[in-house]
């Protein structure tokens, strides 16, 4: 008993994440969507707020400040001067500025020199598809920076289908093509690629969304092993903001806890996601009242209320190994 208690008492080695994302005063996107789940799952999170806005830009109004690349560099210099710039993970999401993104790459490369085991988790946020038509919601000149500078230093990337197509210059119409695109993305650098949403047809019907994951690792003898999975999760009929940020943060946590089991890491990530979204839509509809469409404020993710689901998700979405 005592020995077992001793083992339980033994502190897990501190795992520290540098998260460079946007910050909102009200609501949950960017760092506000990533920090709480990571902390709940036992990570130390150091945040750099790439913007500080009153709320996300899906509201009628927003106000705030934007951090430029010099200011980012200055914050990083402060950490460096105090020799507290050792990280296990870097996490990044939505960025609108090419010089800011290039500065992030410089910082990641320097941190990887400090710690060769550092894992960079990048959500290459560039755009999405609406009714089958893809469009970019960041300036077009970010694409070459992501493709040529960011993705090659990233270890885990979480593009949606449209972003995966942009990065590789290849369209996806079938699952086979999706797997080929993921192989192309592996060849660019990342060991883990998760296409978080696609317009592939689910065998379960139109109310389901297909996500695909691929993990490629090199064994001790130099051979490469690839694990590929498919997940089909129920669509939730609402426009949420911050879901991609939450997804990337939880995927970071669960791949850390299950390093060579993408299936389990994704099942926990996607299941937790479903719990949060179901709770959010239920609360939003109750607030909006019968027959009314919930507004942006009512659709903010119910993060704190979902603490138990984030910490220990009941697996409601299973992954199929391909």
Tab-separated table of C-alpha atoms in Angstrom:
chain	number	residue	atom	x	y	z
A	1	UNK	CA	0.000	0.000	0.000
A	2	UNK	CA	2.628	2.483	1.155
A	3	UNK	CA	4.811	1.753	-1.864
A	4	UNK	CA	1.861	2.267	-4.149
A	5	UNK	CA	0.948	5.492	-2.370
A	6	UNK	CA	4.562	6.601	-2.744
A	7	UNK	CA	4.390	5.979	-6.480
A	8	UNK	CA	1.168	7.952	-6.678
A	9	UNK	CA	2.701	10.805	-4.693
A	10	UNK	CA	5.780	10.947	-6.892
A	11	UNK	CA	5.362	14.072	-8.980
A	12	UNK	CA	5.075	13.599	-12.705
A	13	UNK	CA	7.796	15.540	-14.477
A	14	UNK	CA	6.539	19.020	-15.186
A	15	UNK	CA	5.390	19.373	-18.769
A	16	UNK	CA	5.340	22.929	-20.066
A	17	UNK	CA	3.563	24.349	-23.098
A	18	UNK	CA	4.211	27.702	-24.784
A	19	UNK	CA	0.923	28.648	-26.433
A	20	UNK	CA	1.028	31.553	-28.893
A	21	UNK	CA	-2.580	32.398	-29.768
A	22	UNK	CA	-5.213	35.082	-29.590
A	23	UNK	CA	-6.822	36.173	-26.331
A	24	UNK	CA	-10.376	37.360	-25.747
A	25	UNK	CA	-11.699	39.033	-22.614
A	26	UNK	CA	-15.103	37.391	-23.012
A	27	UNK	CA	-15.566	33.871	-24.339
A	28	UNK	CA	-13.429	30.960	-25.516
A	29	UNK	CA	-11.184	31.113	-28.560
A	30	UNK	CA	-7.412	30.892	-28.986
A	31	UNK	CA	-5.551	30.809	-25.678
A	32	UNK	CA	-8.828	31.026	-23.754
A	33	UNK	CA	-9.953	27.773	-25.425
A	34	UNK	CA	-6.572	26.026	-25.066
A	35	UNK	CA	-5.337	26.962	-21.591
A	36	UNK	CA	-8.079	25.572	-19.367
A	37	UNK	CA	-8.168	22.067	-20.922
A	38	UNK	CA	-4.371	21.819	-20.873
A	39	UNK	CA	-4.218	22.877	-17.219
A	40	UNK	CA	-6.999	20.477	-16.269
A	41	UNK	CA	-5.008	17.708	-17.983
A	42	UNK	CA	-1.911	18.542	-15.927
A	43	UNK	CA	0.170	20.832	-18.152
A	44	UNK	CA	1.856	24.095	-17.218
A	45	UNK	CA	0.778	26.630	-19.852
A	46	UNK	CA	2.671	29.825	-20.663
A	47	UNK	CA	0.609	32.027	-22.969
A	48	UNK	CA	1.618	34.706	-25.435
A	49	UNK	CA	-1.486	36.569	-26.585
A	50	UNK	CA	-1.089	37.366	-30.287
A	51	UNK	CA	-4.094	39.660	-30.009
A	52	UNK	CA	-6.140	40.949	-27.097
A	53	UNK	CA	-9.725	41.479	-28.183
A	54	UNK	CA	-12.899	42.137	-26.204
A	55	UNK	CA	-14.478	39.038	-27.843
A	56	UNK	CA	-14.134	36.959	-30.998
A	57	UNK	CA	-14.739	38.617	-34.354
A	58	UNK	CA	-17.969	36.709	-35.017
A	59	UNK	CA	-19.823	39.211	-32.824
A	60	UNK	CA	-21.278	42.429	-34.257
A	61	UNK	CA	-18.522	44.461	-32.545
A	62	UNK	CA	-15.029	43.853	-31.246
A	63	UNK	CA	-12.250	46.064	-29.953
A	64	UNK	CA	-8.664	45.461	-28.956
A	65	UNK	CA	-4.965	45.308	-29.680
A	66	UNK	CA	-2.730	43.248	-31.930
A	67	UNK	CA	0.760	42.077	-30.928
A	68	UNK	CA	3.360	42.619	-33.662
A	69	UNK	CA	6.418	40.457	-34.360
A	70	UNK	CA	8.820	42.852	-32.554
A	71	UNK	CA	6.651	42.698	-29.431
A	72	UNK	CA	6.555	38.905	-29.649
A	73	UNK	CA	10.340	38.869	-29.911
A	74	UNK	CA	10.618	41.156	-26.901
A	75	UNK	CA	8.464	38.875	-24.734
A	76	UNK	CA	10.539	35.877	-25.800
A	77	UNK	CA	13.771	37.765	-25.001
A	78	UNK	CA	12.489	38.320	-21.455
A	79	UNK	CA	12.003	34.571	-20.993
A	80	UNK	CA	15.435	33.908	-22.463
A	81	UNK	CA	17.224	36.415	-20.202
A	82	UNK	CA	15.762	34.645	-17.178
A	83	UNK	CA	16.678	31.246	-18.662
A	84	UNK	CA	13.058	30.084	-18.435
A	85	UNK	CA	12.715	29.379	-22.146
A	86	UNK	CA	12.738	25.591	-21.921
A	87	UNK	CA	9.525	24.040	-23.236
A	88	UNK	CA	8.205	20.562	-24.002
A	89	UNK	CA	5.545	21.824	-26.415
A	90	UNK	CA	4.747	24.852	-28.529
A	91	UNK	CA	1.142	25.337	-29.651
A	92	UNK	CA	-0.004	27.849	-32.279
A	93	UNK	CA	-3.283	28.653	-34.016
A	94	UNK	CA	-4.826	31.550	-35.912
A	95	UNK	CA	-2.427	34.256	-37.132
A	96	UNK	CA	-3.016	36.976	-39.733
A	97	UNK	CA	0.476	38.407	-40.133
A	98	UNK	CA	3.359	36.887	-42.104
A	99	UNK	CA	6.164	38.517	-40.094
A	100	UNK	CA	4.541	37.332	-36.836
A	101	UNK	CA	4.358	33.793	-38.235
A	102	UNK	CA	8.001	33.938	-39.383
A	103	UNK	CA	8.999	35.070	-35.866
A	104	UNK	CA	7.110	32.090	-34.395
A	105	UNK	CA	9.184	29.793	-36.626
A	106	UNK	CA	12.415	31.414	-35.381
A	107	UNK	CA	11.316	30.913	-31.774
A	108	UNK	CA	10.338	27.272	-32.382
A	109	UNK	CA	13.702	26.559	-34.009
A	110	UNK	CA	15.563	28.139	-31.098
A	111	UNK	CA	13.488	26.205	-28.557
A	112	UNK	CA	14.207	22.983	-30.443
A	113	UNK	CA	17.934	23.717	-30.066
A	114	UNK	CA	17.323	24.037	-26.300
A	115	UNK	CA	15.312	20.826	-26.167
A	116	UNK	CA	15.599	18.423	-29.094
A	117	UNK	CA	12.489	16.564	-27.859
A	118	UNK	CA	10.283	19.633	-28.122
A	119	UNK	CA	7.021	18.953	-29.967
A	120	UNK	CA	5.472	21.748	-32.031
A	121	UNK	CA	1.709	21.433	-32.481
A	122	UNK	CA	0.457	23.700	-35.256
A	123	UNK	CA	-3.083	24.350	-36.374
A	124	UNK	CA	-2.457	25.944	-39.799
A	125	UNK	CA	-5.560	28.144	-39.746
A	126	UNK	CA	-6.128	29.568	-43.224
A	127	UNK	CA	-9.696	28.982	-44.325
A	128	UNK	CA	-12.572	26.553	-44.690
A	129	UNK	CA	-15.284	25.314	-47.027
A	130	UNK	CA	-18.812	26.628	-47.024
A	131	UNK	CA	-21.309	24.698	-49.176
A	132	UNK	CA	-18.446	22.946	-50.927
A	133	UNK	CA	-16.597	26.147	-51.823
A	134	UNK	CA	-13.286	26.793	-50.097
A	135	UNK	CA	-12.130	30.280	-49.220
A	136	UNK	CA	-9.254	31.743	-47.233
A	137	UNK	CA	-9.992	34.018	-44.272
A	138	UNK	CA	-6.362	35.042	-43.755
A	139	UNK	CA	-4.209	37.017	-46.227
A	140	UNK	CA	-3.098	34.812	-49.151
A	141	UNK	CA	0.597	35.487	-48.467
A	142	UNK	CA	0.382	33.326	-45.318
A	143	UNK	CA	0.090	30.132	-47.386
A	144	UNK	CA	3.739	30.041	-48.599
A	145	UNK	CA	4.950	30.800	-45.042
A	146	UNK	CA	2.920	27.902	-43.627
A	147	UNK	CA	3.915	25.574	-46.456
A	148	UNK	CA	7.635	26.387	-46.681
A	149	UNK	CA	8.556	27.459	-43.135
A	150	UNK	CA	5.987	26.392	-40.545
A	151	UNK	CA	4.934	22.869	-41.571
A	152	UNK	CA	8.565	21.681	-41.979
A	153	UNK	CA	9.297	22.497	-38.283
A	154	UNK	CA	5.925	21.215	-36.983
A	155	UNK	CA	5.545	17.767	-35.418
A	156	UNK	CA	1.755	17.623	-35.216
A	157	UNK	CA	-0.561	19.509	-37.579
A	158	UNK	CA	-4.359	19.755	-37.511
A	159	UNK	CA	-5.561	21.197	-40.832
A	160	UNK	CA	-9.128	20.859	-42.057
A	161	UNK	CA	-9.597	19.374	-45.527
A	162	UNK	CA	-9.373	22.744	-47.299
A	163	UNK	CA	-6.122	23.639	-45.471
A	164	UNK	CA	-4.614	20.222	-46.244
A	165	UNK	CA	-5.461	20.826	-49.922
A	166	UNK	CA	-3.903	24.314	-49.828
A	167	UNK	CA	-0.678	23.032	-48.233
A	168	UNK	CA	-0.190	20.209	-50.746
A	169	UNK	CA	-1.802	21.749	-53.828
A	170	UNK	CA	-3.943	18.608	-54.174
A	171	UNK	CA	-7.717	18.266	-54.065
A	172	UNK	CA	-9.363	15.535	-51.989
A	173	UNK	CA	-12.438	13.732	-53.331
A	174	UNK	CA	-11.977	10.257	-51.824
A	175	UNK	CA	-10.535	8.725	-48.680
A	176	UNK	CA	-7.676	7.294	-50.741
A	177	UNK	CA	-6.764	10.806	-51.933
A	178	UNK	CA	-6.993	12.067	-48.350
A	179	UNK	CA	-4.469	9.415	-47.247
A	180	UNK	CA	-2.154	10.407	-50.109
A	181	UNK	CA	-2.416	14.075	-49.061
A	182	UNK	CA	-1.562	13.083	-45.470
A	183	UNK	CA	1.484	11.195	-46.785
A	184	UNK	CA	2.550	14.339	-48.655
A	185	UNK	CA	2.173	16.324	-45.436
A	186	UNK	CA	4.286	13.731	-43.539
A	187	UNK	CA	6.954	14.119	-46.233
A	188	UNK	CA	7.005	17.876	-45.474
A	189	UNK	CA	7.936	17.225	-41.824
A	190	UNK	CA	5.161	16.415	-39.319
A	191	UNK	CA	4.957	12.955	-37.728
A	192	UNK	CA	1.272	13.351	-36.912
A	193	UNK	CA	-1.365	14.734	-39.269
A	194	UNK	CA	-5.037	14.995	-38.339
A	195	UNK	CA	-7.507	16.272	-40.930
A	196	UNK	CA	-10.027	17.562	-38.406
A	197	UNK	CA	-12.993	17.779	-40.768
A	198	UNK	CA	-13.683	16.801	-44.355
A	199	UNK	CA	-16.565	16.685	-46.800
A	200	UNK	CA	-16.065	12.969	-47.416
A	201	UNK	CA	-19.286	10.951	-47.316
A	202	UNK	CA	-19.786	9.037	-44.067
A	203	UNK	CA	-21.165	5.495	-44.172
A	204	UNK	CA	-23.353	6.543	-41.219
A	205	UNK	CA	-25.152	9.173	-43.327
A	206	UNK	CA	-25.134	12.940	-43.918
A	207	UNK	CA	-25.369	13.819	-40.224
A	208	UNK	CA	-21.836	12.598	-39.619
A	209	UNK	CA	-18.498	14.287	-40.180
A	210	UNK	CA	-15.361	12.360	-41.125
A	211	UNK	CA	-11.983	13.179	-39.597
A	212	UNK	CA	-8.801	11.304	-40.526
A	213	UNK	CA	-5.543	10.859	-38.660
A	214	UNK	CA	-2.116	9.543	-39.576
A	215	UNK	CA	0.880	8.949	-37.315
A	216	UNK	CA	4.231	8.012	-38.828
A	217	UNK	CA	7.120	7.040	-36.607
A	218	UNK	CA	10.572	5.698	-37.318
A	219	UNK	CA	11.456	2.524	-35.433
A	220	UNK	CA	14.895	1.899	-33.913
A	221	UNK	CA	15.971	-0.053	-37.003
A	222	UNK	CA	15.076	2.895	-39.263
A	223	UNK	CA	11.886	1.463	-40.745
A	224	UNK	CA	8.820	3.705	-40.810
A	225	UNK	CA	5.478	2.603	-39.379
A	226	UNK	CA	2.281	4.490	-40.189
A	227	UNK	CA	-0.945	4.204	-38.210
A	228	UNK	CA	-4.017	5.606	-39.924
A	229	UNK	CA	-7.465	6.122	-38.474
A	230	UNK	CA	-10.905	7.372	-39.451
A	231	UNK	CA	-13.437	8.933	-37.118
A	232	UNK	CA	-17.093	9.641	-37.786
A	233	UNK	CA	-18.721	12.021	-35.346
A	234	UNK	CA	-22.246	13.475	-35.261
A	235	UNK	CA	-22.546	16.945	-36.801
A	236	UNK	CA	-23.806	19.630	-34.440
A	237	UNK	CA	-26.035	22.128	-36.184
A	238	UNK	CA	-24.547	25.453	-35.114
A	239	UNK	CA	-21.588	27.695	-35.856
A	240	UNK	CA	-19.172	27.430	-32.944
A	241	UNK	CA	-15.991	29.464	-32.597
A	242	UNK	CA	-12.880	28.139	-30.841
A	243	UNK	CA	-13.513	24.459	-31.569
A	244	UNK	CA	-10.302	24.105	-33.599
A	245	UNK	CA	-8.290	25.690	-30.774
A	246	UNK	CA	-9.840	23.328	-28.235
A	247	UNK	CA	-9.240	20.342	-30.542
A	248	UNK	CA	-5.525	21.118	-31.045
A	249	UNK	CA	-4.974	21.636	-27.295
A	250	UNK	CA	-6.658	18.360	-26.339
A	251	UNK	CA	-4.872	16.479	-29.109
A	252	UNK	CA	-1.564	17.801	-27.722
A	253	UNK	CA	-2.510	16.499	-24.266
A	254	UNK	CA	-3.785	13.096	-25.342
A	255	UNK	CA	-0.927	12.368	-27.775
A	256	UNK	CA	1.421	13.198	-24.875
A	257	UNK	CA	-0.371	10.670	-22.662
A	258	UNK	CA	-0.649	8.040	-25.464
A	259	UNK	CA	2.461	8.734	-27.566
A	260	UNK	CA	2.187	5.812	-29.967
A	261	UNK	CA	-1.534	5.326	-30.001
A	262	UNK	CA	-3.176	7.872	-32.261
A	263	UNK	CA	-6.435	5.887	-32.103
A	264	UNK	CA	-6.882	6.391	-28.345
A	265	UNK	CA	-5.592	9.994	-28.421
A	266	UNK	CA	-8.105	10.906	-31.136
A	267	UNK	CA	-10.987	9.032	-29.523
A	268	UNK	CA	-10.459	10.961	-26.291
A	269	UNK	CA	-10.034	14.272	-28.129
A	270	UNK	CA	-13.090	13.890	-30.375
A	271	UNK	CA	-15.274	12.427	-27.615
A	272	UNK	CA	-14.437	15.288	-25.248
A	273	UNK	CA	-15.161	17.660	-28.137
A	274	UNK	CA	-18.616	16.098	-28.603
A	275	UNK	CA	-19.414	16.424	-24.890
A	276	UNK	CA	-18.464	20.122	-24.923
A	277	UNK	CA	-20.442	20.864	-28.105
A	278	UNK	CA	-23.555	18.959	-26.982
A	279	UNK	CA	-23.545	20.785	-23.642
A	280	UNK	CA	-22.957	24.113	-25.401
A	281	UNK	CA	-25.793	23.717	-27.908
A	282	UNK	CA	-28.198	22.539	-25.203
A	283	UNK	CA	-27.417	25.548	-22.973
A	284	UNK	CA	-27.461	27.966	-25.935
A	285	UNK	CA	-30.898	26.791	-27.079
A	286	UNK	CA	-32.258	27.061	-23.533
A	287	UNK	CA	-30.937	30.632	-23.279
A	288	UNK	CA	-32.219	31.646	-26.723
A	289	UNK	CA	-35.688	30.306	-26.002
A	290	UNK	CA	-38.029	28.134	-28.059
A	291	UNK	CA	-37.744	28.735	-31.812
A	292	UNK	CA	-34.980	31.362	-31.594
A	293	UNK	CA	-31.530	30.968	-33.094
A	294	UNK	CA	-28.778	31.269	-30.441
A	295	UNK	CA	-26.455	34.264	-30.903
A	296	UNK	CA	-22.644	34.409	-30.657
A	297	UNK	CA	-22.652	35.111	-26.906
A	298	UNK	CA	-24.997	32.186	-26.212
A	299	UNK	CA	-22.879	29.846	-28.355
A	300	UNK	CA	-19.635	30.417	-26.413
A	301	UNK	CA	-18.176	26.997	-25.523
A	302	UNK	CA	-19.270	25.713	-22.098
A	303	UNK	CA	-15.696	25.046	-21.077
A	304	UNK	CA	-15.759	25.256	-17.276
A	305	UNK	CA	-19.013	23.272	-17.114
A	306	UNK	CA	-17.306	20.521	-19.151
A	307	UNK	CA	-14.312	20.151	-16.835
A	308	UNK	CA	-15.040	16.496	-15.990
A	309	UNK	CA	-15.559	15.572	-19.653
A	310	UNK	CA	-12.273	17.204	-20.626
A	311	UNK	CA	-10.407	15.486	-17.800
A	312	UNK	CA	-11.847	12.027	-18.326
A	313	UNK	CA	-13.982	11.806	-21.463
A	314	UNK	CA	-16.540	9.052	-21.800
A	315	UNK	CA	-15.608	7.583	-25.226
A	316	UNK	CA	-18.622	8.222	-27.446
A	317	UNK	CA	-16.782	8.381	-30.787
A	318	UNK	CA	-14.701	5.357	-31.760
A	319	UNK	CA	-11.903	5.449	-34.324
A	320	UNK	CA	-11.494	2.839	-37.045
A	321	UNK	CA	-7.933	1.757	-37.821
A	322	UNK	CA	-7.438	1.799	-41.593
